[in-house]
Short mmCIF file of C-alpha atoms and ligand atoms in Angstrom, two decimals:
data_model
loop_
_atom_site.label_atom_id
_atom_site.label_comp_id
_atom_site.label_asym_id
_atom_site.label_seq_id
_atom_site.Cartn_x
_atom_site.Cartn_y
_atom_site.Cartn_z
CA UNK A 1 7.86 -23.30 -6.14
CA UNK A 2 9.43 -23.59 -2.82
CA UNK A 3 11.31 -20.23 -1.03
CA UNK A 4 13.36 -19.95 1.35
CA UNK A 5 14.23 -16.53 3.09
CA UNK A 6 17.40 -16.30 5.69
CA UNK A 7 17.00 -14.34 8.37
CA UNK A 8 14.59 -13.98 11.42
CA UNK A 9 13.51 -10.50 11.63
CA UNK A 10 10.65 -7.63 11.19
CA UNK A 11 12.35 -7.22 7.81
CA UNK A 12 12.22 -10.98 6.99
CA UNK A 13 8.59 -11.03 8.10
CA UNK A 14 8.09 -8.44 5.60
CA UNK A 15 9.92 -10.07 2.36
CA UNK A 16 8.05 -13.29 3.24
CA UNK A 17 4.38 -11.45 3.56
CA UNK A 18 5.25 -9.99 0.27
CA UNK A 19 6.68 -13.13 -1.50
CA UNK A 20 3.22 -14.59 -0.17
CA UNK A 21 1.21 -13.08 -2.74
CA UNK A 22 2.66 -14.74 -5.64
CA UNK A 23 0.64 -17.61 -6.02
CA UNK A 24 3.53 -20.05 -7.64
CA UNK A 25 4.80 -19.81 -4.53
CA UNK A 26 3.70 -23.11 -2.31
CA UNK A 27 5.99 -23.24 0.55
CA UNK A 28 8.08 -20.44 2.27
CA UNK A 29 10.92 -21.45 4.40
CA UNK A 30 12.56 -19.36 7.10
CA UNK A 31 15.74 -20.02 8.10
CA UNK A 32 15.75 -19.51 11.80
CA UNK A 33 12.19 -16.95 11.21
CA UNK A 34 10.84 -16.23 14.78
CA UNK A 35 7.59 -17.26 16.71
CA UNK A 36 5.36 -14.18 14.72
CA UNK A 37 6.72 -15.62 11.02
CA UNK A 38 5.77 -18.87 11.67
CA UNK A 39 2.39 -17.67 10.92
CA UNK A 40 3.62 -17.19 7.84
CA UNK A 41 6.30 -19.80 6.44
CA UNK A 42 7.88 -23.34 8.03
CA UNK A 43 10.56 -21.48 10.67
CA UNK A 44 13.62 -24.23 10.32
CA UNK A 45 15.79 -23.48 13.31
CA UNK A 46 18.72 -23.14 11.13
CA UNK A 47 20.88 -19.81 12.28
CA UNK A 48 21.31 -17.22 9.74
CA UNK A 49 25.25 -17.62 9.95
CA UNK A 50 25.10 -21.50 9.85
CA UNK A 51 25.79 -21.55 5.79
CA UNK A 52 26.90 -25.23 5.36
CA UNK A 53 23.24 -25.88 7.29
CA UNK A 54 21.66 -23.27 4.92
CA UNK A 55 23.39 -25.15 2.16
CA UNK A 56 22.70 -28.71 3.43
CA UNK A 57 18.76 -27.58 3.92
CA UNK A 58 18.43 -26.29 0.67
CA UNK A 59 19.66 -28.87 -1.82
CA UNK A 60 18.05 -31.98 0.79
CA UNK A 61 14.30 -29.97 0.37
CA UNK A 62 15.04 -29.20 -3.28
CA UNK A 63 14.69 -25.30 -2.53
CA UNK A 64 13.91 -23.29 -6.17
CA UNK A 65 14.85 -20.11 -4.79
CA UNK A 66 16.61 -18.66 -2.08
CA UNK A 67 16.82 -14.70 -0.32
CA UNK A 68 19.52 -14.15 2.17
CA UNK A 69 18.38 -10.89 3.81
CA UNK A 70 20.67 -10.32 7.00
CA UNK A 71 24.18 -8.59 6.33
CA UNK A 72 26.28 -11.38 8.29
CA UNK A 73 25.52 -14.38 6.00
CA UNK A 74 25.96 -12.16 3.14
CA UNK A 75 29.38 -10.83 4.05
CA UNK A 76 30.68 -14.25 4.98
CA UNK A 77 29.67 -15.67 2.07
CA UNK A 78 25.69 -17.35 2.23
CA UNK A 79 25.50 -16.29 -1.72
CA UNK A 80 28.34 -17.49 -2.73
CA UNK A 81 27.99 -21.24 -1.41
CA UNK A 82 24.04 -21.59 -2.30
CA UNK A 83 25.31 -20.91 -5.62
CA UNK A 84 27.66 -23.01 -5.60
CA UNK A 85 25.17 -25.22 -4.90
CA UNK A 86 22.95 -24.87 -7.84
CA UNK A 87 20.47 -22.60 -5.82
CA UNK A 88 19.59 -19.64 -7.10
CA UNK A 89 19.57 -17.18 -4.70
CA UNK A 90 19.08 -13.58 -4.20
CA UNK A 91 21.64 -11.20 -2.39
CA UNK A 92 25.44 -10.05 -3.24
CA UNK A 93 28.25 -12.30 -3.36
CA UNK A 94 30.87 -11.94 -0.42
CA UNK A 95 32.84 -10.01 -2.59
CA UNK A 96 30.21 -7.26 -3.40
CA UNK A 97 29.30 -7.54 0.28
CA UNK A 98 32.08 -6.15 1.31
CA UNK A 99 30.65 -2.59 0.53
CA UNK A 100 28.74 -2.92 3.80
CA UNK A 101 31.27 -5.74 5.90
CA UNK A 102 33.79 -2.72 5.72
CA UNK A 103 33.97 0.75 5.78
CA UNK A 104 37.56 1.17 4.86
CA UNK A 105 36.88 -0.53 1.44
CA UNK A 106 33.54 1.72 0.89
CA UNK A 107 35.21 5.23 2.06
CA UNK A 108 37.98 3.91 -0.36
CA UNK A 109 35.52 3.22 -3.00
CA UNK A 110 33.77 6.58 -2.68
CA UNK A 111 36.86 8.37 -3.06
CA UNK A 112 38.63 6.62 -5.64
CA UNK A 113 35.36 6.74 -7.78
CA UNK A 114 34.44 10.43 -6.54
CA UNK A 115 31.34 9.62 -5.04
CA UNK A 116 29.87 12.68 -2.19
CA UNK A 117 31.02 11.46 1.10
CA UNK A 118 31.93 12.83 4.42
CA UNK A 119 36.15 13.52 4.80
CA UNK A 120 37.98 10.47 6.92
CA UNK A 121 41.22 9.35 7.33
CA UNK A 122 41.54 5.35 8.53
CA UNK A 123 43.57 4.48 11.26
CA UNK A 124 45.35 1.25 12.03
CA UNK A 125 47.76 2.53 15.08
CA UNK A 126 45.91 3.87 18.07
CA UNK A 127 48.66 6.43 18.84
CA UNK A 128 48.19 8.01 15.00
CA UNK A 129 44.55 8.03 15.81
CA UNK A 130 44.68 9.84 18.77
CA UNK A 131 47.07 12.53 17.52
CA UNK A 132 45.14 12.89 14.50
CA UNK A 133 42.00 13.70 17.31
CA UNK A 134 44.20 16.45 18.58
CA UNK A 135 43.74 18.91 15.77
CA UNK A 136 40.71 17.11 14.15
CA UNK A 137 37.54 19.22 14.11
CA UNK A 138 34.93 18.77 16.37
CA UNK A 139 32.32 17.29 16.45
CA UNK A 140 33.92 14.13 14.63
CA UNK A 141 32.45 10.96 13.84
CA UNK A 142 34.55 7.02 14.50
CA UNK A 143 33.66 3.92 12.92
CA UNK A 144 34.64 0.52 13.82
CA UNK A 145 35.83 -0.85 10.08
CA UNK A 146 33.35 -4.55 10.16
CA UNK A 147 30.04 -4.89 11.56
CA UNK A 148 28.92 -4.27 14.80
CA UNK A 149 25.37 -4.59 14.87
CA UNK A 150 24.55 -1.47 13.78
CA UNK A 151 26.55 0.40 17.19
CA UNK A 152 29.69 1.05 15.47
CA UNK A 153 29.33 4.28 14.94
CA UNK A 154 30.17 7.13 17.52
CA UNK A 155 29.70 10.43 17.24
CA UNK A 156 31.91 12.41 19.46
CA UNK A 157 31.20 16.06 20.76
CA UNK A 158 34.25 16.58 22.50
CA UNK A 159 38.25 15.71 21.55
CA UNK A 160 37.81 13.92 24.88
CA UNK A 161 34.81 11.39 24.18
CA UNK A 162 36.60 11.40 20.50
CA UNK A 163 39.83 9.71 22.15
CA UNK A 164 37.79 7.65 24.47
CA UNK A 165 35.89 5.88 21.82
CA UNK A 166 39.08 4.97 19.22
CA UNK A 167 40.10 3.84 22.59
CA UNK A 168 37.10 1.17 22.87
CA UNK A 169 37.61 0.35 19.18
CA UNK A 170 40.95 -0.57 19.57
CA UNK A 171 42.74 -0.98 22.92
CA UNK A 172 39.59 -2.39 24.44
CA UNK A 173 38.10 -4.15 21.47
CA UNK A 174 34.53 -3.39 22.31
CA UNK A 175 33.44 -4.36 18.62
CA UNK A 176 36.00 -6.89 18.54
CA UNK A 177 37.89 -7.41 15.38
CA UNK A 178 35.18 -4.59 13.90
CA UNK A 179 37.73 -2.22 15.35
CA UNK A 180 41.09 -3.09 14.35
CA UNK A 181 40.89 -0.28 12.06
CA UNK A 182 38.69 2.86 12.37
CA UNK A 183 37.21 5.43 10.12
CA UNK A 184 37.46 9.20 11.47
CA UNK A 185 35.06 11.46 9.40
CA UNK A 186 34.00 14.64 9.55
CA UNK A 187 30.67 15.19 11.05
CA UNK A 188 27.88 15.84 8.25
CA UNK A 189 24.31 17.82 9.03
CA UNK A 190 21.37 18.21 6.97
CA UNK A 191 18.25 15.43 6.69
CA UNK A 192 18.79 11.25 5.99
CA UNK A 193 17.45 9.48 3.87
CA UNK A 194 16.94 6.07 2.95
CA UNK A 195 17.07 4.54 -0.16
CA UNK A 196 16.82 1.15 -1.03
CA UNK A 197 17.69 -0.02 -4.36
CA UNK A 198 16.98 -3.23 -6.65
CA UNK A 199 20.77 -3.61 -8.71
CA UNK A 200 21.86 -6.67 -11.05
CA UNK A 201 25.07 -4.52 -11.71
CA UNK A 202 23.38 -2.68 -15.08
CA UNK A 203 20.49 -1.14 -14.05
CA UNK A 204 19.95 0.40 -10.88
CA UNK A 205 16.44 0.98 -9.86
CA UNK A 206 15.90 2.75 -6.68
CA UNK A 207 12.89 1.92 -4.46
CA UNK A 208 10.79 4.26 -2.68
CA UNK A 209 12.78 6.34 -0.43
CA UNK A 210 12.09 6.11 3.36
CA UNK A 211 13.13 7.86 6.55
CA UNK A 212 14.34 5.74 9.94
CA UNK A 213 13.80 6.51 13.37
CA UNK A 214 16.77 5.37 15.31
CA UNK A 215 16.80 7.44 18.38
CA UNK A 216 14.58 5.17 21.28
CA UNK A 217 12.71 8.23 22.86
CA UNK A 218 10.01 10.70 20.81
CA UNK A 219 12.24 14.02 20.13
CA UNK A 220 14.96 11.82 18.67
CA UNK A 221 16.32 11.69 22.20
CA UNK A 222 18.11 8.60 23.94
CA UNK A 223 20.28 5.69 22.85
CA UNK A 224 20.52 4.68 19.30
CA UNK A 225 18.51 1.52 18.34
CA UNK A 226 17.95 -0.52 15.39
CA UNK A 227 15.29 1.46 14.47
CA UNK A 228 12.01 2.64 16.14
CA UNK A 229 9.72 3.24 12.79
CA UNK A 230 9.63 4.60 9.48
CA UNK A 231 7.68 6.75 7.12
CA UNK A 232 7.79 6.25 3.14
CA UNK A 233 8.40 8.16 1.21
CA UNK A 234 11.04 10.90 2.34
CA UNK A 235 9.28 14.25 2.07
CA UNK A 236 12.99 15.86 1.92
CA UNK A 237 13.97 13.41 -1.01
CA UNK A 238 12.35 15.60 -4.07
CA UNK A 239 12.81 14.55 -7.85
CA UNK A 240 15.19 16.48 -8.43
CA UNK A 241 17.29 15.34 -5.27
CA UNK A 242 16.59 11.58 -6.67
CA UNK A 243 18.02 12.85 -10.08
CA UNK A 244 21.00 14.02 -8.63
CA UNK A 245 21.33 10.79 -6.64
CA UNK A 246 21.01 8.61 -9.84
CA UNK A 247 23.62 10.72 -11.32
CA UNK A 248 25.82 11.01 -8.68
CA UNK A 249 25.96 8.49 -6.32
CA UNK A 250 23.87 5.13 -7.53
CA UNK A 251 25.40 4.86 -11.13
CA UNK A 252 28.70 5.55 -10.44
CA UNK A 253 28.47 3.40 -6.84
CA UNK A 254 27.16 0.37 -9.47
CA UNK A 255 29.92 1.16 -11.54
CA UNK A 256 32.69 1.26 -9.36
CA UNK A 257 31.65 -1.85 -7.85
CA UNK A 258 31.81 -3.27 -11.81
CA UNK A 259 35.24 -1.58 -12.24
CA UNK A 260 36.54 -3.04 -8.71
CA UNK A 261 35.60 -6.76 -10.22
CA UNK A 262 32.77 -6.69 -7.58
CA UNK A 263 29.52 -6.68 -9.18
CA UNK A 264 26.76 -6.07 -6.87
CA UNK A 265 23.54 -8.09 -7.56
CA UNK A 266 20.64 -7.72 -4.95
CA UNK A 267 19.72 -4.71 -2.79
CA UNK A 268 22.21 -1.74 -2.30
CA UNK A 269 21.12 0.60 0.63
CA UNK A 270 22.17 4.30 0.55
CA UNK A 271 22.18 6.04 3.66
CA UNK A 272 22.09 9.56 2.80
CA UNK A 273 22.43 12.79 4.29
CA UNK A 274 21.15 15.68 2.46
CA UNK A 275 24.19 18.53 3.31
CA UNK A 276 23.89 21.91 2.23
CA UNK A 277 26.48 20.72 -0.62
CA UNK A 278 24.45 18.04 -1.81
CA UNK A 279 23.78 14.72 -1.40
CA UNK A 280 26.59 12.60 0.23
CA UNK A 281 26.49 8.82 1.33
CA UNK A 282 26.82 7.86 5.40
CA UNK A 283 26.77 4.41 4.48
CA UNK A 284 25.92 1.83 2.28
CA UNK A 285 24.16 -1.54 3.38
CA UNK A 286 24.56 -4.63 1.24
CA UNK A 287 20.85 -5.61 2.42
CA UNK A 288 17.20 -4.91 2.95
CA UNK A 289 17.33 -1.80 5.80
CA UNK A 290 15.21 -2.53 8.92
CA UNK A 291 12.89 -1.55 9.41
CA UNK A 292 12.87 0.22 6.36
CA UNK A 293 11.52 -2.74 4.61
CA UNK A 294 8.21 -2.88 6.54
CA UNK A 295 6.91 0.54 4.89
CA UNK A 296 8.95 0.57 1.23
CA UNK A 297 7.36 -3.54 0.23
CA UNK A 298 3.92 -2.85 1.32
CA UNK A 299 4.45 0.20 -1.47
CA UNK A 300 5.82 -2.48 -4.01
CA UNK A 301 2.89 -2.44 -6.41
CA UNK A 302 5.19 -5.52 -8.44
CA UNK A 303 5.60 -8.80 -7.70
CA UNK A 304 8.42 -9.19 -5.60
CA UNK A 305 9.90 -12.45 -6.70
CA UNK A 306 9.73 -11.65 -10.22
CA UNK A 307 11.44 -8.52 -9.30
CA UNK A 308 14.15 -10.58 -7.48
CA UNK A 309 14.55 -13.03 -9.97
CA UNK A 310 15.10 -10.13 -12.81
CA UNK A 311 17.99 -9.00 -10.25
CA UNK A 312 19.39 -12.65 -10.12
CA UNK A 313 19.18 -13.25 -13.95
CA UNK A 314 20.34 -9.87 -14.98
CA UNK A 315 17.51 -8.94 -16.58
CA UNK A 316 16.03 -5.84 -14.63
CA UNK A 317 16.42 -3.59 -17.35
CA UNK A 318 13.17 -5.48 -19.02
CA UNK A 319 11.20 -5.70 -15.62
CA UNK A 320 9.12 -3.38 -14.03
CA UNK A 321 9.68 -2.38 -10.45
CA UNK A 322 5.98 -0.18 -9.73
CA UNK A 323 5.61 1.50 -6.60
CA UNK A 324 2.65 2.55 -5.42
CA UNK A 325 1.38 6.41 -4.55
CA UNK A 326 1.05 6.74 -1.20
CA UNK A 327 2.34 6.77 1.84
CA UNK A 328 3.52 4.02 4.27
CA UNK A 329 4.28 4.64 8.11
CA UNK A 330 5.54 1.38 10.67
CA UNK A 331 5.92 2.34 14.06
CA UNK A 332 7.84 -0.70 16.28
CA UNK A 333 6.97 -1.62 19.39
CA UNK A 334 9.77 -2.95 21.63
CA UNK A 335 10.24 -4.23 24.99
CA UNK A 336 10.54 -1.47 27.82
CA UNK A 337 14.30 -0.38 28.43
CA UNK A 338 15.58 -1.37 25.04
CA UNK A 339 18.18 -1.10 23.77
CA UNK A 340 19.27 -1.92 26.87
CA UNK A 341 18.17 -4.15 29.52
CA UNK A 342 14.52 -5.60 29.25
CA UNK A 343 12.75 -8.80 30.53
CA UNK A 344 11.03 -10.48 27.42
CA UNK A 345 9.08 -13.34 27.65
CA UNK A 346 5.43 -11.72 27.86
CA UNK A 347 2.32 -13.01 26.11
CA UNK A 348 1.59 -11.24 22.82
CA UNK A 349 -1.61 -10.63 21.73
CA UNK A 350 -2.17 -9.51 18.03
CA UNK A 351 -6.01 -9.13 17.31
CA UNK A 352 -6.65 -10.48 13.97
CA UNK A 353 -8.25 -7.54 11.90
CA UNK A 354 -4.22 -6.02 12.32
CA UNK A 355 -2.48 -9.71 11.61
CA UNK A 356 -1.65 -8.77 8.39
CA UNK A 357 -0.01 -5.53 8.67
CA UNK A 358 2.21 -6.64 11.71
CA UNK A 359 5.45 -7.69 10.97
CA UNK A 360 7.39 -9.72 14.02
CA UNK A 361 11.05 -9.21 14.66
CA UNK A 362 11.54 -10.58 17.98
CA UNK A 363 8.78 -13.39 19.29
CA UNK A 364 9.04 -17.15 20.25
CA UNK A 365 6.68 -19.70 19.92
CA UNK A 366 6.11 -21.23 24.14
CA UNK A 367 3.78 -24.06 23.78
CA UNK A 368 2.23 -22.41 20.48
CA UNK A 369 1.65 -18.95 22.73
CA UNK A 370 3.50 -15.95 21.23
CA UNK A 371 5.64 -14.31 23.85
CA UNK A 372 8.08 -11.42 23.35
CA UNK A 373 11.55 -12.54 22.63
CA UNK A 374 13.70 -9.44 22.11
CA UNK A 375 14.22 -5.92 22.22
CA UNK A 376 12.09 -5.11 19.32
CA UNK A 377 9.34 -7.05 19.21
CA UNK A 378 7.15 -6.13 16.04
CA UNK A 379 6.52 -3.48 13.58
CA UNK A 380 2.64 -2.02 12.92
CA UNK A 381 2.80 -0.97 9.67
CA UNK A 382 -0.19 0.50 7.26
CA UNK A 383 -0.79 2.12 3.83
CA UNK A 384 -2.54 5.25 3.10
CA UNK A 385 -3.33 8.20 0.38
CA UNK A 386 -1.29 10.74 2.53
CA UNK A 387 0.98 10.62 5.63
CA UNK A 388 -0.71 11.69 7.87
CA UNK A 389 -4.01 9.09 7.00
CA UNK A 390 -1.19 6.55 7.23
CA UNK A 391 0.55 7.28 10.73
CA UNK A 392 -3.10 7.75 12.17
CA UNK A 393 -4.02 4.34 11.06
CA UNK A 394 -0.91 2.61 12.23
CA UNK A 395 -1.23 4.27 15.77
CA UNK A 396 -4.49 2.75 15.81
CA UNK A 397 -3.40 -0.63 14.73
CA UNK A 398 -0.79 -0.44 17.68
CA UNK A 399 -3.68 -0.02 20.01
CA UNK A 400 -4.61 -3.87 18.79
CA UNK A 401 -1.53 -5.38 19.89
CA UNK A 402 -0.85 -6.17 23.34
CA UNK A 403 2.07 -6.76 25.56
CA UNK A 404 3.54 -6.31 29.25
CA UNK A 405 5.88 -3.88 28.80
CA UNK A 406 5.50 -2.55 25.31
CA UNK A 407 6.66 0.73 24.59
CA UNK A 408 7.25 2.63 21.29
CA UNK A 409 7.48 6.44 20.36
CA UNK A 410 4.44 8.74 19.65
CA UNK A 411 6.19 11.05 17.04
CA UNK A 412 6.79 8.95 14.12
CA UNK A 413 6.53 10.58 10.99
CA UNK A 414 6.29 13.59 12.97
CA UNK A 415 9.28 15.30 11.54
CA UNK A 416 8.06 14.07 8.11
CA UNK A 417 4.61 15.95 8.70
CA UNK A 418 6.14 19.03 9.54
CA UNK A 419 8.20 19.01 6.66
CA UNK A 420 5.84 18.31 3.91
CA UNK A 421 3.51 21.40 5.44
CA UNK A 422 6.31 23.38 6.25
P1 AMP B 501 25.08 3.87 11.06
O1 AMP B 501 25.19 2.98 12.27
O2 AMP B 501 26.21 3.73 10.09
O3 AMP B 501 23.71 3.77 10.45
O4 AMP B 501 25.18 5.35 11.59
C1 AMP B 501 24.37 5.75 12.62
C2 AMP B 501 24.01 7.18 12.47
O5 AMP B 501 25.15 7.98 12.73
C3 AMP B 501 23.55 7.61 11.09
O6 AMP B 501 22.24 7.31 10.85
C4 AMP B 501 23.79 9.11 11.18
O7 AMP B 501 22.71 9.70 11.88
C5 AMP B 501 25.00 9.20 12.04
N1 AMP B 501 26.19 9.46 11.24
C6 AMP B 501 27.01 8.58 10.64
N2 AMP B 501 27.99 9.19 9.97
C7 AMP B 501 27.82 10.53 10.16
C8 AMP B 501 28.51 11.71 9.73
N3 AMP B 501 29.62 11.64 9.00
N4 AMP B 501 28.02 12.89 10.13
C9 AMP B 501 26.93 12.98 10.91
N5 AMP B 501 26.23 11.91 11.33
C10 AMP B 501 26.67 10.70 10.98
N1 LIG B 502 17.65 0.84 9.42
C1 LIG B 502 19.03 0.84 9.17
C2 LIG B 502 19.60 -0.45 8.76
O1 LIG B 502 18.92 -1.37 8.38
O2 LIG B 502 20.82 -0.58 8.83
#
């Protein structure tokens, strides 16, 4: 059976090192994949919003299944036209999509269908915006409508920074288009969570829940990033916080979807925040989270492509989706001064006894040597019986991996530990 996975990231290495162990697989195709995945599928320097290439590549190499795992192809449509084509493919259509590509259409979906969210109003006209920011409370919270790599979101501490960032969303266009309209919510507190769910739009079965690390400096201080680890699962997300999840916020966000003639097939993402009133959504992703993905698959006790292909034919309700019991911990290593300005291009060394549990998100290939290519480089994941065995061992696989001007944070999991003793 031949794969192909879109995408080129830590979270792409990890789908494709999990796809791996089905043995009908016999080829995996990445579509572009990176330097550190080509140890691990054909990279095909095809970009993952290039669809008619996607499209052309599949049907010419008779592809039998295909993942689209990034949110841009999936919003503008990558599902949609593989199907089209006779592939069958795993992901949402661009219609379902849209519960990530814009936040006006989710915040409207959560409150038409009652689902625990933050307050917001949406804004179209700057001048409404900034009135509203006169008598809104503080702090408040503005985010660009589309998708804007994951900075859209500002949260603002006085009325003054409030004004100053609708101001970048829309006079100055900093996200582009992405902030033609804003979302201005109230400010939430309490623990996130992630959780990743499998959905064919019937059954909704969430994966093991996981927590991010988005600040770049230990202490959750500095910039926000893409994500600087993660630790699965959640030690604030208890049972009976999952039950009232189910009940409150993953059924009826399947539903509405159905109700909304959207059906969402693939993996829905809830970003939650555990308030003192419950469980209430930040955001929904239409996607794999990452890096997320590199501690919740290496949990997945099933077989991930049958699990994908019960989403795809609608049968999930007759598979099983096993996790496993322990604990998972990835702590990324990036390139010094991310996420701002860094100089890549360094050799990478990964010694071989950690090969397998290193996921690559940002590497090229320079005359077959590995050097760094972005701002987060790799992932160093590992499994364990508890936490704290896992986050020990994945320090200690980081120690195997070498690279001029590597950094990463020390406290991963930290908060975690402290919160399953404390
Ligand atoms: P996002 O880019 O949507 O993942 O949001 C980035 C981060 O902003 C989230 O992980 C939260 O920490 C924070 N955030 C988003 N919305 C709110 C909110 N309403 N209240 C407090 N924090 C928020
Ligand atoms: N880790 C957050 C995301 O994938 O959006």
């Amino acid at each position: 059976m031949k794969v192909m996975v879109v995408g080129g990231g830590g979270r792409e290495h990890a789908i494709i090192k999990k796809l791996k162990e089905n043995k009908s697989i016999t080829e995996i195709y990445a579509l572009p994949g990176n330097g550190g995945i080509a140890a691990d599928a054909t990279c095909v320097n095809i970009g993952a919003k290039d669809i008619d290439g996607q499209v052309e590549f599949a049907v010419n190499n008779k592809i039998d299944y295909a993942v689209v795992a990034p949110d841009d192809p999936l919003v503008l449509g990558a599902v949609d036209a593989l199907q089209e084509a006779g592939i069958p493919c795993f992901g949402p259509d661009k219609k379902a999509a849209i519960i990530e590509g814009s936040k006006v259409f989710s915040k409207n979906l959560m409150k038409k269908y009652n689902i625990p969210t933050a307050k917001y109003e949406v804004f179209n006209d700057l001048d409404l915006a900034l009135e509203y920011l006169d008598t809104a409370p503080i702090p408040t919270v503005i985010k660009a409508d589309g998708l804007a790599l994951g900075k859209g979101v500002i949260i603002a501490e006085t009325r003054e920074d409030a004004k100053a960032a609708v101001r970048s969303m829309m006079e100055d266009k900093i996200f582009g288009e992405s902030g033609s309209n804003v979302v201005i919510e109230e400010f939430l507190t309490g623990p996130e969570v992630s959780v990743l769910s499998f959905t064919d739009g019937k059954t909704v079965v969430p994966m093991v829940s996981s927590m991010d690390h988005k600040r770049a400096l230990d202490g959750d201080k500095g910039l926000n990033t893409g994500g600087m680890g993660t630790v699965a699962p959640n030690p604030y997300y208890t049972e009976k916080i999952a039950d009232i999840c189910m009940k409150t916020i993953f059924r009826p966000t399947v539903e509405a979807m159905n109700s909304e003639g959207r059906s969402f097939k693939g993996c829905l993402y809830f970003g939650l925040m555990l308030t003192p009133d419950g469980p209430k959504v930040i955001e929904y992703n239409c996607r794999f989270g990452d890096p997320e993905t590199q501690v919740v698959l290496p949990l997945l006790e099933s077989d991930l492509l049958t699990v994908m292909q019960a989403v795809t034919n609608g049968t999930l309700d007759t598979c099983e989706v096993k996790f496993k019991n322990g604990s998972a911990a990835c702590v990324v290593m990036s390139s010094s001064g991310y996420p701002q300005a860094y100089e890549s291009g360094f050799e990478l060394s990964i010694d071989n006894s950690v090969a397998d549990c290193v996921y690559v998100a940002g590497a090229k290939l320079d005359d077959n040597v590995l050097k760094t290519a972005g701002g987060r480089v790799l992932g160093v994941t590992a499994t364990a019986d508890t936490l704290k065995s896992a986050l020990s061992l994945a320090y200690e696989r980081v120690e195997k991996v070498h690279f001029d001007n590597a950094f990463y944070r020390k406290d991963i999991g930290a908060k975690a530990l402290q919160a399953k003793e404390g």
